[in-house]
Coordinates of C-alpha atoms in Angstrom, one line a residue:
M13 CA 0.0 0.0 0.0
A14 CA 1.1 3.6 -0.5
T15 CA 0.7 6.6 1.7
Q16 CA -2.2 8.8 1.1
G17 CA -1.3 10.2 -2.2
N18 CA 1.9 11.9 -3.3
T19 CA -0.3 14.9 -3.7
L20 CA 2.5 17.5 -3.8
A21 CA 4.9 15.6 -6.1
G22 CA 3.6 17.3 -9.2
Q23 CA 3.7 20.8 -7.7
V24 CA 7.3 20.8 -6.6
G25 CA 10.3 21.2 -9.0
R26 CA 13.6 19.5 -8.5
R27 CA 15.3 22.4 -6.8
E28 CA 12.3 22.9 -4.4
Y29 CA 12.2 19.2 -3.7
V30 CA 15.9 19.2 -2.6
L31 CA 15.4 22.3 -0.5
I32 CA 12.3 20.9 1.3
L33 CA 14.2 17.7 2.2
F34 CA 17.1 19.7 3.3
A35 CA 14.9 21.8 5.6
L36 CA 13.2 18.8 7.1
A37 CA 16.6 17.1 7.6
M38 CA 17.8 20.3 9.3
G39 CA 15.1 19.8 11.9
G40 CA 16.3 16.2 12.4
F41 CA 19.9 17.5 12.9
A42 CA 18.6 19.8 15.6
I43 CA 16.7 17.0 17.3
G44 CA 19.6 14.6 17.1
T45 CA 22.2 17.1 18.4
S46 CA 20.0 18.0 21.4
E47 CA 19.2 14.4 22.2
F48 CA 22.7 13.0 22.1
A49 CA 24.7 16.0 23.2
T50 CA 23.5 15.7 26.8
M51 CA 25.5 12.4 27.1
G52 CA 28.7 14.1 26.0
L53 CA 28.1 17.2 28.1
M54 CA 27.5 15.2 31.3
P55 CA 30.5 16.6 33.3
N56 CA 29.8 20.2 32.1
I57 CA 26.1 20.1 33.0
A58 CA 26.9 18.4 36.4
R59 CA 29.3 21.3 37.3
G60 CA 27.0 24.0 35.9
L61 CA 24.0 22.8 37.9
S62 CA 26.0 21.5 40.9
I63 CA 24.6 18.0 40.6
S64 CA 26.0 14.5 40.1
E65 CA 26.5 12.9 36.8
P66 CA 23.8 10.2 37.6
Q67 CA 21.4 13.1 38.0
V68 CA 22.4 14.4 34.5
G69 CA 21.4 10.9 33.4
H70 CA 18.0 11.6 34.7
L71 CA 17.8 14.6 32.3
I72 CA 18.5 12.1 29.5
S73 CA 15.7 9.8 30.8
A74 CA 13.3 12.8 31.1
Y75 CA 13.9 13.6 27.5
A76 CA 13.3 10.0 26.4
L77 CA 10.1 9.9 28.5
G78 CA 8.9 13.0 26.7
V79 CA 9.5 11.4 23.3
V80 CA 7.5 8.3 24.3
I81 CA 4.6 10.3 25.7
G82 CA 4.7 13.2 23.2
A83 CA 4.7 11.2 20.0
P84 CA 1.2 9.7 20.2
V85 CA -0.3 12.6 22.3
L86 CA 0.8 15.4 20.0
A87 CA -0.1 13.4 16.9
I88 CA -3.6 13.0 18.2
L89 CA -3.9 16.6 19.4
G90 CA -2.6 18.0 16.1
A91 CA -4.6 15.6 13.9
R92 CA -6.9 18.3 12.6
L93 CA -3.9 20.4 11.4
R94 CA -2.6 19.9 7.9
R95 CA 1.0 18.6 7.7
K96 CA 2.7 21.9 6.8
P97 CA 1.4 23.8 9.9
M98 CA 1.9 20.7 12.0
A99 CA 5.6 20.4 11.0
V100 CA 6.1 24.2 11.6
S101 CA 4.3 24.1 15.0
L102 CA 6.2 21.0 16.2
M103 CA 9.6 22.5 15.3
A104 CA 8.7 25.8 16.9
F105 CA 7.7 23.9 20.1
Y106 CA 11.1 22.1 19.9
A107 CA 12.9 25.4 19.6
L108 CA 11.1 26.8 22.7
G109 CA 11.8 23.6 24.7
N110 CA 15.6 23.9 24.0
L111 CA 15.6 27.6 24.7
A112 CA 14.0 26.8 28.1
S113 CA 16.7 24.1 28.7
A114 CA 19.4 26.6 28.0
L115 CA 18.0 29.1 30.5
A116 CA 17.1 26.6 33.2
P117 CA 18.3 28.1 36.5
N118 CA 18.4 24.8 38.5
Y119 CA 18.2 21.0 38.2
A120 CA 14.4 20.7 38.9
V121 CA 13.6 23.2 36.1
A122 CA 16.1 21.6 33.8
L123 CA 14.4 18.2 34.4
V124 CA 11.0 19.6 33.4
C125 CA 12.5 21.5 30.4
R126 CA 14.2 18.3 29.0
F127 CA 10.9 16.4 29.3
V128 CA 9.1 19.2 27.5
A129 CA 11.8 19.4 24.8
G130 CA 11.3 15.7 24.1
L131 CA 7.6 15.9 23.5
P132 CA 7.6 17.0 19.8
H133 CA 10.6 14.8 18.8
G134 CA 8.6 11.7 17.6
A135 CA 5.7 13.7 16.2
Y136 CA 8.0 15.9 14.1
F137 CA 9.8 13.0 12.5
G138 CA 6.5 11.3 11.8
V139 CA 5.1 14.4 10.1
A140 CA 8.4 15.1 8.3
A141 CA 8.4 11.6 6.9
L142 CA 4.8 12.0 5.6
V143 CA 5.7 15.3 4.0
A144 CA 8.8 13.8 2.4
A145 CA 6.7 11.0 0.9
S146 CA 4.1 13.4 -0.3
V147 CA 6.6 15.5 -2.4
S148 CA 8.2 12.4 -3.9
R149 CA 7.4 10.0 -6.7
P150 CA 5.9 6.7 -5.4
D151 CA 9.1 4.8 -6.2
Q152 CA 11.3 7.3 -4.3
R153 CA 9.3 7.6 -1.0
G154 CA 11.8 5.4 1.0
A155 CA 14.8 7.3 -0.3
A156 CA 13.1 10.6 0.5
V157 CA 12.3 9.5 4.1
S158 CA 15.9 8.3 4.6
R159 CA 17.2 11.7 3.5
V160 CA 15.0 13.4 6.1
M161 CA 16.3 10.9 8.8
M162 CA 19.9 11.7 7.5
G163 CA 19.7 14.8 9.8
L164 CA 19.7 12.4 12.8
A165 CA 22.7 10.4 11.5
L166 CA 24.6 13.6 10.7
A167 CA 24.0 14.8 14.3
V168 CA 25.8 11.6 15.5
L169 CA 28.7 12.3 13.2
L170 CA 29.0 16.1 13.3
G171 CA 26.5 17.5 15.8
N172 CA 28.0 15.6 18.8
P173 CA 31.6 16.7 18.3
L174 CA 30.5 20.3 17.7
A175 CA 28.4 20.2 20.8
S176 CA 31.3 18.9 22.9
W177 CA 33.5 21.6 21.6
L178 CA 31.0 24.3 22.3
G179 CA 30.4 22.9 25.7
E180 CA 34.0 23.2 26.6
V181 CA 34.5 26.7 25.1
W182 CA 31.2 28.5 25.7
G183 CA 29.5 26.3 28.3
W184 CA 26.8 23.6 28.1
R185 CA 24.0 26.2 27.7
S186 CA 25.4 27.4 24.4
V187 CA 24.7 23.9 22.9
Y188 CA 21.0 24.2 23.6
L189 CA 21.0 27.8 22.2
L190 CA 22.6 26.5 19.0
V191 CA 19.9 23.8 18.8
T192 CA 17.3 26.6 19.3
L193 CA 18.7 28.6 16.4
V194 CA 18.8 25.5 14.0
A195 CA 15.2 24.6 15.0
A196 CA 14.1 28.2 14.4
A197 CA 15.8 28.2 11.0
T198 CA 13.9 25.0 10.2
V199 CA 10.7 26.7 11.1
V200 CA 11.4 29.5 8.6
L201 CA 12.5 27.3 5.8
V202 CA 9.6 24.8 6.0
A203 CA 7.2 27.7 6.2
L204 CA 8.7 29.3 3.1
L205 CA 9.5 26.3 1.0
L206 CA 6.7 23.8 1.5
P207 CA 3.5 24.5 -0.5
G208 CA 0.2 24.1 1.2
D209 CA -1.6 20.9 0.2
R210 CA -5.3 21.8 -0.3
C211 CA -6.0 18.2 -1.5
E212 CA -4.8 16.7 1.8
P213 CA -7.8 14.9 3.3
P214 CA -9.0 16.2 6.8
H215 CA -7.9 14.1 9.8
E216 CA -10.1 13.3 12.8
P217 CA -8.5 12.4 16.1
L218 CA -11.0 9.6 16.8
R219 CA -10.6 8.2 13.3
E220 CA -6.8 8.1 13.8
I221 CA -7.1 6.3 17.1
R222 CA -9.5 3.7 15.6
A223 CA -7.4 3.1 12.5
F224 CA -4.2 2.9 14.7
N225 CA -5.6 -0.2 16.4
R226 CA -4.5 -2.5 13.6
S227 CA -2.4 -5.6 14.1
Q228 CA 0.1 -4.7 11.4
V229 CA 0.8 -1.3 13.0
W230 CA 1.4 -2.8 16.4
L231 CA 3.6 -5.6 15.0
A232 CA 5.7 -3.0 13.2
L233 CA 6.1 -1.1 16.4
G234 CA 7.0 -4.3 18.1
I235 CA 9.8 -5.0 15.6
G236 CA 11.3 -1.6 16.3
S237 CA 10.9 -1.8 20.1
V238 CA 12.7 -5.2 20.3
G239 CA 14.7 -5.6 17.1
F240 CA 16.5 -2.3 17.4
A241 CA 17.4 -2.7 21.0
G242 CA 20.6 -4.6 20.1
M243 CA 22.2 -1.5 18.6
F244 CA 21.6 0.5 21.7
C245 CA 22.8 -2.4 23.9
V246 CA 26.2 -2.4 22.3
F247 CA 26.5 1.4 21.6
S248 CA 25.7 2.3 25.2
Y249 CA 28.8 0.4 26.5
L250 CA 31.0 1.1 23.5
V251 CA 33.4 3.4 25.4
P252 CA 34.2 1.0 28.3
T253 CA 34.5 -1.8 25.8
L254 CA 37.0 0.2 23.8
T255 CA 39.1 1.2 26.8
E256 CA 38.8 -1.9 29.0
V257 CA 38.7 -4.8 26.4
T258 CA 40.4 -3.4 23.3
G259 CA 42.9 -1.5 25.5
A260 CA 42.7 1.7 23.4
G261 CA 43.3 5.1 24.9
V262 CA 40.6 7.7 25.4
G263 CA 41.9 9.5 22.4
W264 CA 40.3 6.8 20.2
V265 CA 36.8 7.4 21.6
P266 CA 36.0 10.3 19.1
V267 CA 37.3 8.1 16.3
A268 CA 35.0 5.2 17.3
L269 CA 32.0 7.5 17.7
G270 CA 32.8 8.9 14.2
A271 CA 33.0 5.4 12.8
F272 CA 29.5 4.8 14.3
G273 CA 28.3 8.0 12.7
V274 CA 29.6 7.0 9.2
G275 CA 27.8 3.6 9.6
S276 CA 24.6 5.4 10.6
I277 CA 24.7 7.5 7.5
L278 CA 25.3 4.5 5.2
G279 CA 22.6 2.5 7.0
T280 CA 20.0 5.3 6.8
L281 CA 20.5 5.8 3.1
F282 CA 20.5 2.0 2.4
G283 CA 17.3 1.4 4.5
G284 CA 15.2 3.7 2.4
W285 CA 16.7 2.6 -0.9
L286 CA 16.1 -1.1 0.0
Y287 CA 12.5 -0.5 1.0
D288 CA 11.7 1.2 -2.3
R289 CA 12.9 -2.0 -4.1
I290 CA 11.6 -4.9 -2.0
G291 CA 9.2 -3.4 0.5
F292 CA 8.6 -5.0 3.9
R293 CA 11.1 -7.8 3.1
S294 CA 13.8 -5.2 3.6
V295 CA 13.1 -5.4 7.4
F296 CA 13.9 -9.1 7.4
W297 CA 17.3 -8.6 5.7
V298 CA 18.3 -5.7 7.9
L299 CA 17.4 -7.7 11.0
L300 CA 19.4 -10.7 9.7
W301 CA 22.4 -8.4 9.0
S302 CA 22.0 -7.0 12.5
T303 CA 22.1 -10.4 14.1
M304 CA 25.4 -11.2 12.2
V305 CA 26.9 -7.9 13.1
L306 CA 26.1 -8.3 16.8
L307 CA 27.3 -11.9 17.0
L308 CA 30.6 -10.9 15.5
F309 CA 31.1 -7.8 17.6
P310 CA 32.5 -9.6 20.7
L311 CA 35.1 -11.4 18.4
S312 CA 36.2 -8.0 17.0
A313 CA 36.8 -6.3 20.4
G314 CA 40.3 -7.7 20.9
S315 CA 41.9 -5.4 18.3
L316 CA 41.4 -1.8 17.5
W317 CA 41.7 -2.5 13.8
S318 CA 38.9 -5.1 13.9
L319 CA 36.8 -3.1 16.3
L320 CA 36.5 0.0 14.2
P321 CA 35.0 -1.7 11.1
A322 CA 32.7 -3.6 13.5
V323 CA 31.5 -0.2 14.9
V324 CA 30.8 1.0 11.4
A325 CA 28.8 -2.1 10.8
L326 CA 27.0 -1.5 14.0
G327 CA 26.0 2.0 12.8
T328 CA 24.5 0.5 9.6
M329 CA 21.8 -1.2 11.7
G330 CA 20.2 2.2 11.5
A331 CA 18.8 1.0 8.1
L332 CA 16.0 -0.4 10.1
G333 CA 14.8 3.1 10.9
P334 CA 13.6 4.3 7.4
A335 CA 12.4 0.8 6.5
L336 CA 10.1 0.6 9.5
Q337 CA 9.0 4.2 9.1
M338 CA 7.8 3.4 5.6
R339 CA 6.2 0.2 6.7
L340 CA 4.1 2.0 9.3
M341 CA 3.1 4.7 6.8
D342 CA 2.0 1.9 4.4
V343 CA -0.1 -0.1 6.8
S344 CA -1.7 2.6 9.0
S345 CA -4.4 3.7 6.6
D346 CA -6.2 6.7 8.3
A347 CA -3.7 6.7 11.2
Q348 CA -0.6 7.7 9.3
T349 CA 0.3 10.7 11.4
L350 CA -0.1 8.8 14.7
A351 CA 1.7 5.6 13.4
A352 CA 4.6 7.6 11.9
A353 CA 5.0 9.5 15.1
S354 CA 4.8 6.4 17.3
H355 CA 7.7 4.9 15.3
H356 CA 10.2 7.1 17.3
A357 CA 8.4 6.3 20.5
A358 CA 9.1 2.6 19.7
F359 CA 12.8 3.3 19.1
N360 CA 13.1 5.1 22.4
V361 CA 11.6 2.0 24.0
A362 CA 14.5 0.1 22.3
N363 CA 16.9 2.8 23.6
A364 CA 15.8 2.0 27.1
L365 CA 15.5 -1.8 26.7
G366 CA 18.9 -2.4 25.1
P367 CA 21.1 -0.7 27.7
W368 CA 19.1 -2.3 30.5
L369 CA 19.6 -5.8 29.2
G370 CA 23.2 -5.1 28.5
G371 CA 23.7 -3.8 32.0
L372 CA 22.1 -7.0 33.5
A373 CA 24.6 -9.1 31.5
I374 CA 27.6 -7.0 32.6
T375 CA 26.5 -6.9 36.2
A376 CA 26.2 -10.7 36.1
G377 CA 29.9 -10.9 35.3
M378 CA 29.6 -11.8 31.6
G379 CA 31.9 -9.0 30.6
W380 CA 31.6 -5.9 28.4
T381 CA 31.5 -7.8 25.1
S382 CA 28.5 -9.8 26.3
T383 CA 26.4 -6.9 25.0
G384 CA 26.9 -8.3 21.5
Y385 CA 25.3 -11.6 22.3
V386 CA 22.5 -9.9 24.2
G387 CA 21.9 -7.6 21.3
A388 CA 21.9 -10.5 18.8
A389 CA 19.2 -12.1 20.9
T390 CA 17.0 -9.0 20.6
A391 CA 17.6 -8.9 16.9
V392 CA 16.4 -12.6 16.7
A393 CA 13.4 -11.6 18.7
G394 CA 12.7 -8.9 16.2
L395 CA 12.9 -11.5 13.4
L396 CA 10.3 -13.6 15.3
V397 CA 8.0 -10.6 15.4
Y398 CA 8.6 -10.0 11.7
A399 CA 7.6 -13.7 11.0
W400 CA 4.5 -13.1 13.1
A401 CA 3.7 -9.9 11.1
R402 CA 4.1 -11.8 7.8
Q403 CA 1.8 -14.6 9.0
D404 CA -0.8 -12.1 10.1
E405 CA -0.5 -10.3 6.8
S406 CA -1.3 -13.5 4.9
R407 CA -4.3 -14.1 7.2
L408 CA -5.6 -10.6 6.5
R409 CA -5.2 -11.1 2.7
R410 CA -7.2 -14.4 2.9
L411 CA -10.0 -12.7 4.9
A412 CA -10.1 -9.9 2.3
A413 CA -10.2 -12.4 -0.6
Q414 CA -13.1 -14.3 1.1
A415 CA -15.0 -11.0 1.7
D416 CA -14.6 -10.2 -2.1

């Protein structure tokens, strides 16, 4: 199935098409920089707010909680809006949340501000993906969505080092101010570049909620929540693995993070390209690749020169993102906004599940590299959910054929 009409594809020239995707990806860059920078700024924020580093970790958790709650809630509340004003409003909301984070006078206020900043995260990516699909030819929807999500991958590769440098030179508040400026620029560009779509059908919140209650939607979200946890399981403990197991100095940490960023960019581009060609089967191949990468990761940790290629491969697991985003858009019918937004809520569930499972294995004395085997188990679990989804899809087709 296709998304609800590529209604703007014929109204947008090549130059406008590229600029629209760039503007949407810029919003993704702002979101990715804000989300991941807090981890790298942990000592700076702890000193600035006179708190402990574990308390800074609570700021990260507050943001993630905001993503999980905000994705479905804002998608439902904004269902009556057309996609252009929805995208503009969500990014303006994000700019304000990060401005408030930069100005937070104490820990309690910062905690609230990070939660608020996380609220529009998932809903923005969901709407941005729908907009990207609407301005693209039907056979290029996956590639367009992957280009929008490229902003998130570039934030890992470029945004995080920039944020760390700014944090050291100008203080941690300057990073959230930078994110505010990039988000504000996104608001202006989307408002100026994206044409209004008068043919877009009206959306009703109750209709979205009813249409969201489809088995294929929930199974796709289940694949993301479980199957993607392995990447976060390994990535969360990458630094101690690098220093304690590989024996590399801390100077290699930025190199390893850069390798992961390169892999993320490659995976994001490949995931959308593959979905355009083989559809939902792309999820199977990405999960199978992920299982192999995660099983081989512990074997690569003994040497820096085998670990770095393994980290690039780990980043390519991000191919699951655009593939699942497209799948949700294709099976959600009248709940496209809600389903597309919930995609990022599911990935934040994976972001919580993976490190927790990895921490259990490490605490049990299985070693830092055990995260690879734990992660592989979650990828296999994702494959099982995928098999369930395929079986359910066949059942629905049989029922539809009988009804005809």
